[in-house]
Amino acid sequence: MIKVALLGDSIRQIGYGPKVPSLLGDEYSVWQPNDNCRFALYTLRGMFDWRAQLEGCDVIHWNNGLWDVCELFGDGPFTEPTYYVETMLRIAGILQKYARRVIFATTTPVLPANAHNKNAVIADYNRIIVPKLKALGIAIDDLYSIVYPKLDEYIRSDDNIHLTEAGIDACSAAVADSIRRAAAEL
């Protein structure tokens, strides 16, 4: 049995997280927190409480970003880029101690009408973190590139940020595929 953990914000929690276990099938045991992992620092803190479930995983698939890039007060993203990178690298290092393979999912885009998240900022944060994670041997699941070409189909217009059913299906398939690829390398 391949032991898998899924960590991430609501794109995982109410998006692909519920579907991935059934897509992977009986050969995989999938754990994920009931909690929304929110921003990177929140995930880092939560990893202490979740360590019993994370330790000994074959594969951990994780995302953070939408909360980090969120601009609520007109003074820039919630987590400035340098701190985001430092925190993400810290998370990556810990996850690599817990699991044989770690996968990072890029932050998904939003509809242009989103008042607090902008695709240019999301793309910048993805562009900043991805090479640093790759250098550590972390696999990348590029959900941004899957969702962006089909924004109107994959992102809900009622909140401009969460995945539609079609978006959930597309991201769930991508996440399951990336986990299968990582498991095949074990």
PDB file of C-alpha atoms in Angstrom:
ATOM      1  CA  MET A   1       0.000   0.000   0.000  1.00  0.00           C
ATOM      2  CA  ILE A   2       1.358   3.417  -0.979  1.00  0.00           C
ATOM      3  CA  LYS A   3       0.922   5.976   1.792  1.00  0.00           C
ATOM      4  CA  VAL A   4      -0.014   9.451   0.517  1.00  0.00           C
ATOM      5  CA  ALA A   5      -0.795  12.764   2.212  1.00  0.00           C
ATOM      6  CA  LEU A   6      -2.448  15.783   0.619  1.00  0.00           C
ATOM      7  CA  LEU A   7      -1.800  19.219   2.121  1.00  0.00           C
ATOM      8  CA  GLY A   8      -3.163  22.485   0.836  1.00  0.00           C
ATOM      9  CA  ASP A   9      -5.660  25.286   0.896  1.00  0.00           C
ATOM     10  CA  SER A  10      -9.322  25.120  -0.150  1.00  0.00           C
ATOM     11  CA  ILE A  11      -8.341  24.237  -3.722  1.00  0.00           C
ATOM     12  CA  ARG A  12      -7.361  20.921  -2.142  1.00  0.00           C
ATOM     13  CA  GLN A  13      -9.915  20.808   0.686  1.00  0.00           C
ATOM     14  CA  ILE A  14     -13.103  21.402  -1.329  1.00  0.00           C
ATOM     15  CA  GLY A  15     -11.550  20.919  -4.755  1.00  0.00           C
ATOM     16  CA  TYR A  16      -9.394  17.964  -5.740  1.00  0.00           C
ATOM     17  CA  GLY A  17      -8.916  16.473  -2.253  1.00  0.00           C
ATOM     18  CA  PRO A  18     -12.240  14.622  -2.067  1.00  0.00           C
ATOM     19  CA  LYS A  19     -11.789  13.014  -5.527  1.00  0.00           C
ATOM     20  CA  VAL A  20      -8.125  12.023  -5.545  1.00  0.00           C
ATOM     21  CA  PRO A  21      -8.421   9.012  -3.189  1.00  0.00           C
ATOM     22  CA  SER A  22     -10.982   7.277  -5.424  1.00  0.00           C
ATOM     23  CA  LEU A  23      -8.947   8.107  -8.551  1.00  0.00           C
ATOM     24  CA  LEU A  24      -5.879   6.503  -6.991  1.00  0.00           C
ATOM     25  CA  GLY A  25      -7.741   3.374  -5.934  1.00  0.00           C
ATOM     26  CA  ASP A  26      -7.155   0.698  -3.330  1.00  0.00           C
ATOM     27  CA  GLU A  27      -3.381   0.560  -3.789  1.00  0.00           C
ATOM     28  CA  TYR A  28      -3.112   3.957  -2.099  1.00  0.00           C
ATOM     29  CA  SER A  29      -3.886   5.052   1.444  1.00  0.00           C
ATOM     30  CA  VAL A  30      -4.621   8.806   1.341  1.00  0.00           C
ATOM     31  CA  TRP A  31      -4.662  11.075   4.394  1.00  0.00           C
ATOM     32  CA  GLN A  32      -5.435  14.784   4.384  1.00  0.00           C
ATOM     33  CA  PRO A  33      -6.305  17.207   7.170  1.00  0.00           C
ATOM     34  CA  ASN A  34      -9.919  18.279   7.523  1.00  0.00           C
ATOM     35  CA  ASP A  35      -8.495  21.762   7.973  1.00  0.00           C
ATOM     36  CA  ASN A  36      -7.870  24.306   5.221  1.00  0.00           C
ATOM     37  CA  CYS A  37      -4.083  24.645   5.257  1.00  0.00           C
ATOM     38  CA  ARG A  38      -4.440  28.336   4.314  1.00  0.00           C
ATOM     39  CA  PHE A  39      -1.143  30.217   3.900  1.00  0.00           C
ATOM     40  CA  ALA A  40       2.367  28.785   4.103  1.00  0.00           C
ATOM     41  CA  LEU A  41       3.037  29.732   7.715  1.00  0.00           C
ATOM     42  CA  TYR A  42      -0.250  28.116   8.781  1.00  0.00           C
ATOM     43  CA  THR A  43       0.732  24.919   6.973  1.00  0.00           C
ATOM     44  CA  LEU A  44       4.143  24.983   8.623  1.00  0.00           C
ATOM     45  CA  ARG A  45       2.507  25.230  12.056  1.00  0.00           C
ATOM     46  CA  GLY A  46      -0.054  22.534  11.214  1.00  0.00           C
ATOM     47  CA  MET A  47       2.655  20.106  10.153  1.00  0.00           C
ATOM     48  CA  PHE A  48       3.633  19.775  13.805  1.00  0.00           C
ATOM     49  CA  ASP A  49       0.126  18.552  14.688  1.00  0.00           C
ATOM     50  CA  TRP A  50      -0.077  16.355  11.577  1.00  0.00           C
ATOM     51  CA  ARG A  51       3.388  14.846  11.865  1.00  0.00           C
ATOM     52  CA  ALA A  52       2.098  11.394  12.907  1.00  0.00           C
ATOM     53  CA  GLN A  53       0.114  11.202   9.655  1.00  0.00           C
ATOM     54  CA  LEU A  54       2.911  12.697   7.540  1.00  0.00           C
ATOM     55  CA  GLU A  55       5.870  10.688   8.826  1.00  0.00           C
ATOM     56  CA  GLY A  56       6.545   7.629   6.744  1.00  0.00           C
ATOM     57  CA  CYS A  57       4.533   8.766   3.732  1.00  0.00           C
ATOM     58  CA  ASP A  58       5.631   7.540   0.363  1.00  0.00           C
ATOM     59  CA  VAL A  59       4.301  10.682  -1.342  1.00  0.00           C
ATOM     60  CA  ILE A  60       3.189  14.070  -0.032  1.00  0.00           C
ATOM     61  CA  HIS A  61       1.395  16.397  -2.450  1.00  0.00           C
ATOM     62  CA  TRP A  62       1.095  19.978  -1.237  1.00  0.00           C
ATOM     63  CA  ASN A  63       0.026  23.474  -2.240  1.00  0.00           C
ATOM     64  CA  ASN A  64       0.178  26.917  -0.662  1.00  0.00           C
ATOM     65  CA  GLY A  65      -0.173  30.257  -2.342  1.00  0.00           C
ATOM     66  CA  LEU A  66      -3.650  31.733  -2.724  1.00  0.00           C
ATOM     67  CA  TRP A  67      -3.746  33.001   0.850  1.00  0.00           C
ATOM     68  CA  ASP A  68      -0.119  34.165   0.635  1.00  0.00           C
ATOM     69  CA  VAL A  69      -0.681  36.291  -2.487  1.00  0.00           C
ATOM     70  CA  CYS A  70      -3.983  37.691  -1.227  1.00  0.00           C
ATOM     71  CA  GLU A  71      -4.013  41.489  -0.890  1.00  0.00           C
ATOM     72  CA  LEU A  72      -6.638  42.631   1.593  1.00  0.00           C
ATOM     73  CA  PHE A  73      -5.462  46.057   2.688  1.00  0.00           C
ATOM     74  CA  GLY A  74      -4.005  47.603  -0.442  1.00  0.00           C
ATOM     75  CA  ASP A  75      -0.463  47.271   0.891  1.00  0.00           C
ATOM     76  CA  GLY A  76       0.725  44.188  -0.985  1.00  0.00           C
ATOM     77  CA  PRO A  77       0.316  40.440  -0.652  1.00  0.00           C
ATOM     78  CA  PHE A  78      -0.317  38.898   2.758  1.00  0.00           C
ATOM     79  CA  THR A  79       3.067  37.151   2.625  1.00  0.00           C
ATOM     80  CA  GLU A  80       5.809  39.132   0.943  1.00  0.00           C
ATOM     81  CA  PRO A  81       7.819  37.133  -1.618  1.00  0.00           C
ATOM     82  CA  THR A  82      11.049  36.670   0.339  1.00  0.00           C
ATOM     83  CA  TYR A  83       9.206  35.396   3.404  1.00  0.00           C
ATOM     84  CA  TYR A  84       7.028  33.154   1.229  1.00  0.00           C
ATOM     85  CA  VAL A  85      10.122  31.549  -0.297  1.00  0.00           C
ATOM     86  CA  GLU A  86      11.797  31.096   3.110  1.00  0.00           C
ATOM     87  CA  THR A  87       8.684  29.499   4.590  1.00  0.00           C
ATOM     88  CA  MET A  88       8.055  27.285   1.574  1.00  0.00           C
ATOM     89  CA  LEU A  89      11.650  26.041   1.582  1.00  0.00           C
ATOM     90  CA  ARG A  90      11.327  25.292   5.278  1.00  0.00           C
ATOM     91  CA  ILE A  91       8.119  23.323   4.625  1.00  0.00           C
ATOM     92  CA  ALA A  92       9.801  21.478   1.749  1.00  0.00           C
ATOM     93  CA  GLY A  93      12.754  20.453   3.907  1.00  0.00           C
ATOM     94  CA  ILE A  94      10.512  19.088   6.644  1.00  0.00           C
ATOM     95  CA  LEU A  95       8.258  17.264   4.189  1.00  0.00           C
ATOM     96  CA  GLN A  96      11.302  15.653   2.594  1.00  0.00           C
ATOM     97  CA  LYS A  97      12.205  14.225   6.014  1.00  0.00           C
ATOM     98  CA  TYR A  98       8.692  12.791   6.352  1.00  0.00           C
ATOM     99  CA  ALA A  99       8.186  11.358   2.863  1.00  0.00           C
ATOM    100  CA  ARG A 100      10.115   9.563   0.147  1.00  0.00           C
ATOM    101  CA  ARG A 101       8.721  11.888  -2.559  1.00  0.00           C
ATOM    102  CA  VAL A 102       7.283  15.399  -2.302  1.00  0.00           C
ATOM    103  CA  ILE A 103       5.208  17.166  -4.951  1.00  0.00           C
ATOM    104  CA  PHE A 104       4.346  20.862  -4.981  1.00  0.00           C
ATOM    105  CA  ALA A 105       1.248  22.026  -6.849  1.00  0.00           C
ATOM    106  CA  THR A 106       1.533  25.512  -8.286  1.00  0.00           C
ATOM    107  CA  THR A 107      -0.976  28.085  -7.127  1.00  0.00           C
ATOM    108  CA  THR A 108      -4.074  28.123  -9.307  1.00  0.00           C
ATOM    109  CA  PRO A 109      -5.201  31.276 -11.113  1.00  0.00           C
ATOM    110  CA  VAL A 110      -8.351  33.264 -10.369  1.00  0.00           C
ATOM    111  CA  LEU A 111     -10.924  35.030 -12.488  1.00  0.00           C
ATOM    112  CA  PRO A 112      -9.944  38.650 -13.274  1.00  0.00           C
ATOM    113  CA  ALA A 113     -12.922  39.885 -11.214  1.00  0.00           C
ATOM    114  CA  ASN A 114     -11.287  38.598  -8.014  1.00  0.00           C
ATOM    115  CA  ALA A 115     -10.834  41.659  -5.805  1.00  0.00           C
ATOM    116  CA  HIS A 116      -7.971  40.322  -3.688  1.00  0.00           C
ATOM    117  CA  ASN A 117      -5.923  37.924  -5.821  1.00  0.00           C
ATOM    118  CA  LYS A 118      -4.323  38.797  -9.160  1.00  0.00           C
ATOM    119  CA  ASN A 119      -2.989  36.327 -11.714  1.00  0.00           C
ATOM    120  CA  ALA A 120       0.139  38.384 -12.361  1.00  0.00           C
ATOM    121  CA  VAL A 121       1.073  38.091  -8.681  1.00  0.00           C
ATOM    122  CA  ILE A 122       0.172  34.384  -8.588  1.00  0.00           C
ATOM    123  CA  ALA A 123       2.325  33.772 -11.661  1.00  0.00           C
ATOM    124  CA  ASP A 124       5.207  35.714 -10.071  1.00  0.00           C
ATOM    125  CA  TYR A 125       5.061  33.671  -6.869  1.00  0.00           C
ATOM    126  CA  ASN A 126       4.928  30.437  -8.864  1.00  0.00           C
ATOM    127  CA  ARG A 127       7.866  31.630 -10.966  1.00  0.00           C
ATOM    128  CA  ILE A 128       9.865  32.473  -7.827  1.00  0.00           C
ATOM    129  CA  ILE A 129       9.246  29.250  -5.875  1.00  0.00           C
ATOM    130  CA  VAL A 130       9.191  26.538  -8.547  1.00  0.00           C
ATOM    131  CA  PRO A 131      12.914  26.618  -9.503  1.00  0.00           C
ATOM    132  CA  LYS A 132      13.937  26.635  -5.830  1.00  0.00           C
ATOM    133  CA  LEU A 133      11.762  23.613  -5.071  1.00  0.00           C
ATOM    134  CA  LYS A 134      12.950  21.794  -8.199  1.00  0.00           C
ATOM    135  CA  ALA A 135      16.542  22.367  -7.046  1.00  0.00           C
ATOM    136  CA  LEU A 136      15.659  20.464  -3.865  1.00  0.00           C
ATOM    137  CA  GLY A 137      14.307  17.533  -5.884  1.00  0.00           C
ATOM    138  CA  ILE A 138      10.630  18.386  -5.344  1.00  0.00           C
ATOM    139  CA  ALA A 139       8.379  17.413  -8.253  1.00  0.00           C
ATOM    140  CA  ILE A 140       6.072  20.116  -9.635  1.00  0.00           C
ATOM    141  CA  ASP A 141       2.404  19.593 -10.441  1.00  0.00           C
ATOM    142  CA  ASP A 142       1.639  22.668 -12.551  1.00  0.00           C
ATOM    143  CA  LEU A 143      -2.040  23.206 -11.774  1.00  0.00           C
ATOM    144  CA  TYR A 144      -1.738  26.866 -12.799  1.00  0.00           C
ATOM    145  CA  SER A 145      -0.997  25.844 -16.400  1.00  0.00           C
ATOM    146  CA  ILE A 146      -3.909  23.413 -16.410  1.00  0.00           C
ATOM    147  CA  VAL A 147      -6.452  25.930 -15.105  1.00  0.00           C
ATOM    148  CA  TYR A 148      -5.338  29.216 -16.704  1.00  0.00           C
ATOM    149  CA  PRO A 149      -6.257  28.410 -20.342  1.00  0.00           C
ATOM    150  CA  LYS A 150      -9.786  27.508 -19.204  1.00  0.00           C
ATOM    151  CA  LEU A 151     -10.392  30.106 -16.492  1.00  0.00           C
ATOM    152  CA  ASP A 152     -14.056  30.631 -17.345  1.00  0.00           C
ATOM    153  CA  GLU A 153     -14.688  26.892 -17.377  1.00  0.00           C
ATOM    154  CA  TYR A 154     -12.547  25.911 -14.373  1.00  0.00           C
ATOM    155  CA  ILE A 155     -13.040  28.802 -11.889  1.00  0.00           C
ATOM    156  CA  ARG A 156     -16.372  29.565 -10.235  1.00  0.00           C
ATOM    157  CA  SER A 157     -17.867  32.937 -11.139  1.00  0.00           C
ATOM    158  CA  ASP A 158     -19.677  33.251  -7.801  1.00  0.00           C
ATOM    159  CA  ASP A 159     -16.415  33.650  -5.856  1.00  0.00           C
ATOM    160  CA  ASN A 160     -13.804  34.049  -8.642  1.00  0.00           C
ATOM    161  CA  ILE A 161     -11.318  31.705  -6.932  1.00  0.00           C
ATOM    162  CA  HIS A 162     -12.550  28.144  -6.326  1.00  0.00           C
ATOM    163  CA  LEU A 163     -12.747  25.358  -8.857  1.00  0.00           C
ATOM    164  CA  THR A 164     -15.910  24.450 -10.751  1.00  0.00           C
ATOM    165  CA  GLU A 165     -16.799  20.766 -11.123  1.00  0.00           C
ATOM    166  CA  ALA A 166     -14.908  20.741 -14.431  1.00  0.00           C
ATOM    167  CA  GLY A 167     -11.925  22.378 -12.720  1.00  0.00           C
ATOM    168  CA  ILE A 168     -12.093  19.880  -9.879  1.00  0.00           C
ATOM    169  CA  ASP A 169     -12.116  17.011 -12.376  1.00  0.00           C
ATOM    170  CA  ALA A 170      -9.137  18.408 -14.302  1.00  0.00           C
ATOM    171  CA  CYS A 171      -7.079  19.137 -11.179  1.00  0.00           C
ATOM    172  CA  SER A 172      -8.013  15.834  -9.516  1.00  0.00           C
ATOM    173  CA  ALA A 173      -6.801  13.928 -12.567  1.00  0.00           C
ATOM    174  CA  ALA A 174      -3.553  15.912 -12.640  1.00  0.00           C
ATOM    175  CA  VAL A 175      -2.921  15.407  -8.920  1.00  0.00           C
ATOM    176  CA  ALA A 176      -3.624  11.674  -9.128  1.00  0.00           C
ATOM    177  CA  ASP A 177      -1.328  11.374 -12.159  1.00  0.00           C
ATOM    178  CA  SER A 178       1.495  13.245 -10.412  1.00  0.00           C
ATOM    179  CA  ILE A 179       1.152  10.989  -7.366  1.00  0.00           C
ATOM    180  CA  ARG A 180       1.207   7.864  -9.545  1.00  0.00           C
ATOM    181  CA  ARG A 181       4.356   9.131 -11.299  1.00  0.00           C
ATOM    182  CA  ALA A 182       6.058   9.814  -7.970  1.00  0.00           C
ATOM    183  CA  ALA A 183       5.031   6.402  -6.631  1.00  0.00           C
ATOM    184  CA  ALA A 184       6.443   4.722  -9.746  1.00  0.00           C
ATOM    185  CA  GLU A 185       9.846   6.238  -8.916  1.00  0.00           C
ATOM    186  CA  LEU A 186       9.942   4.608  -5.460  1.00  0.00           C
TER     187      LEU A 186
END
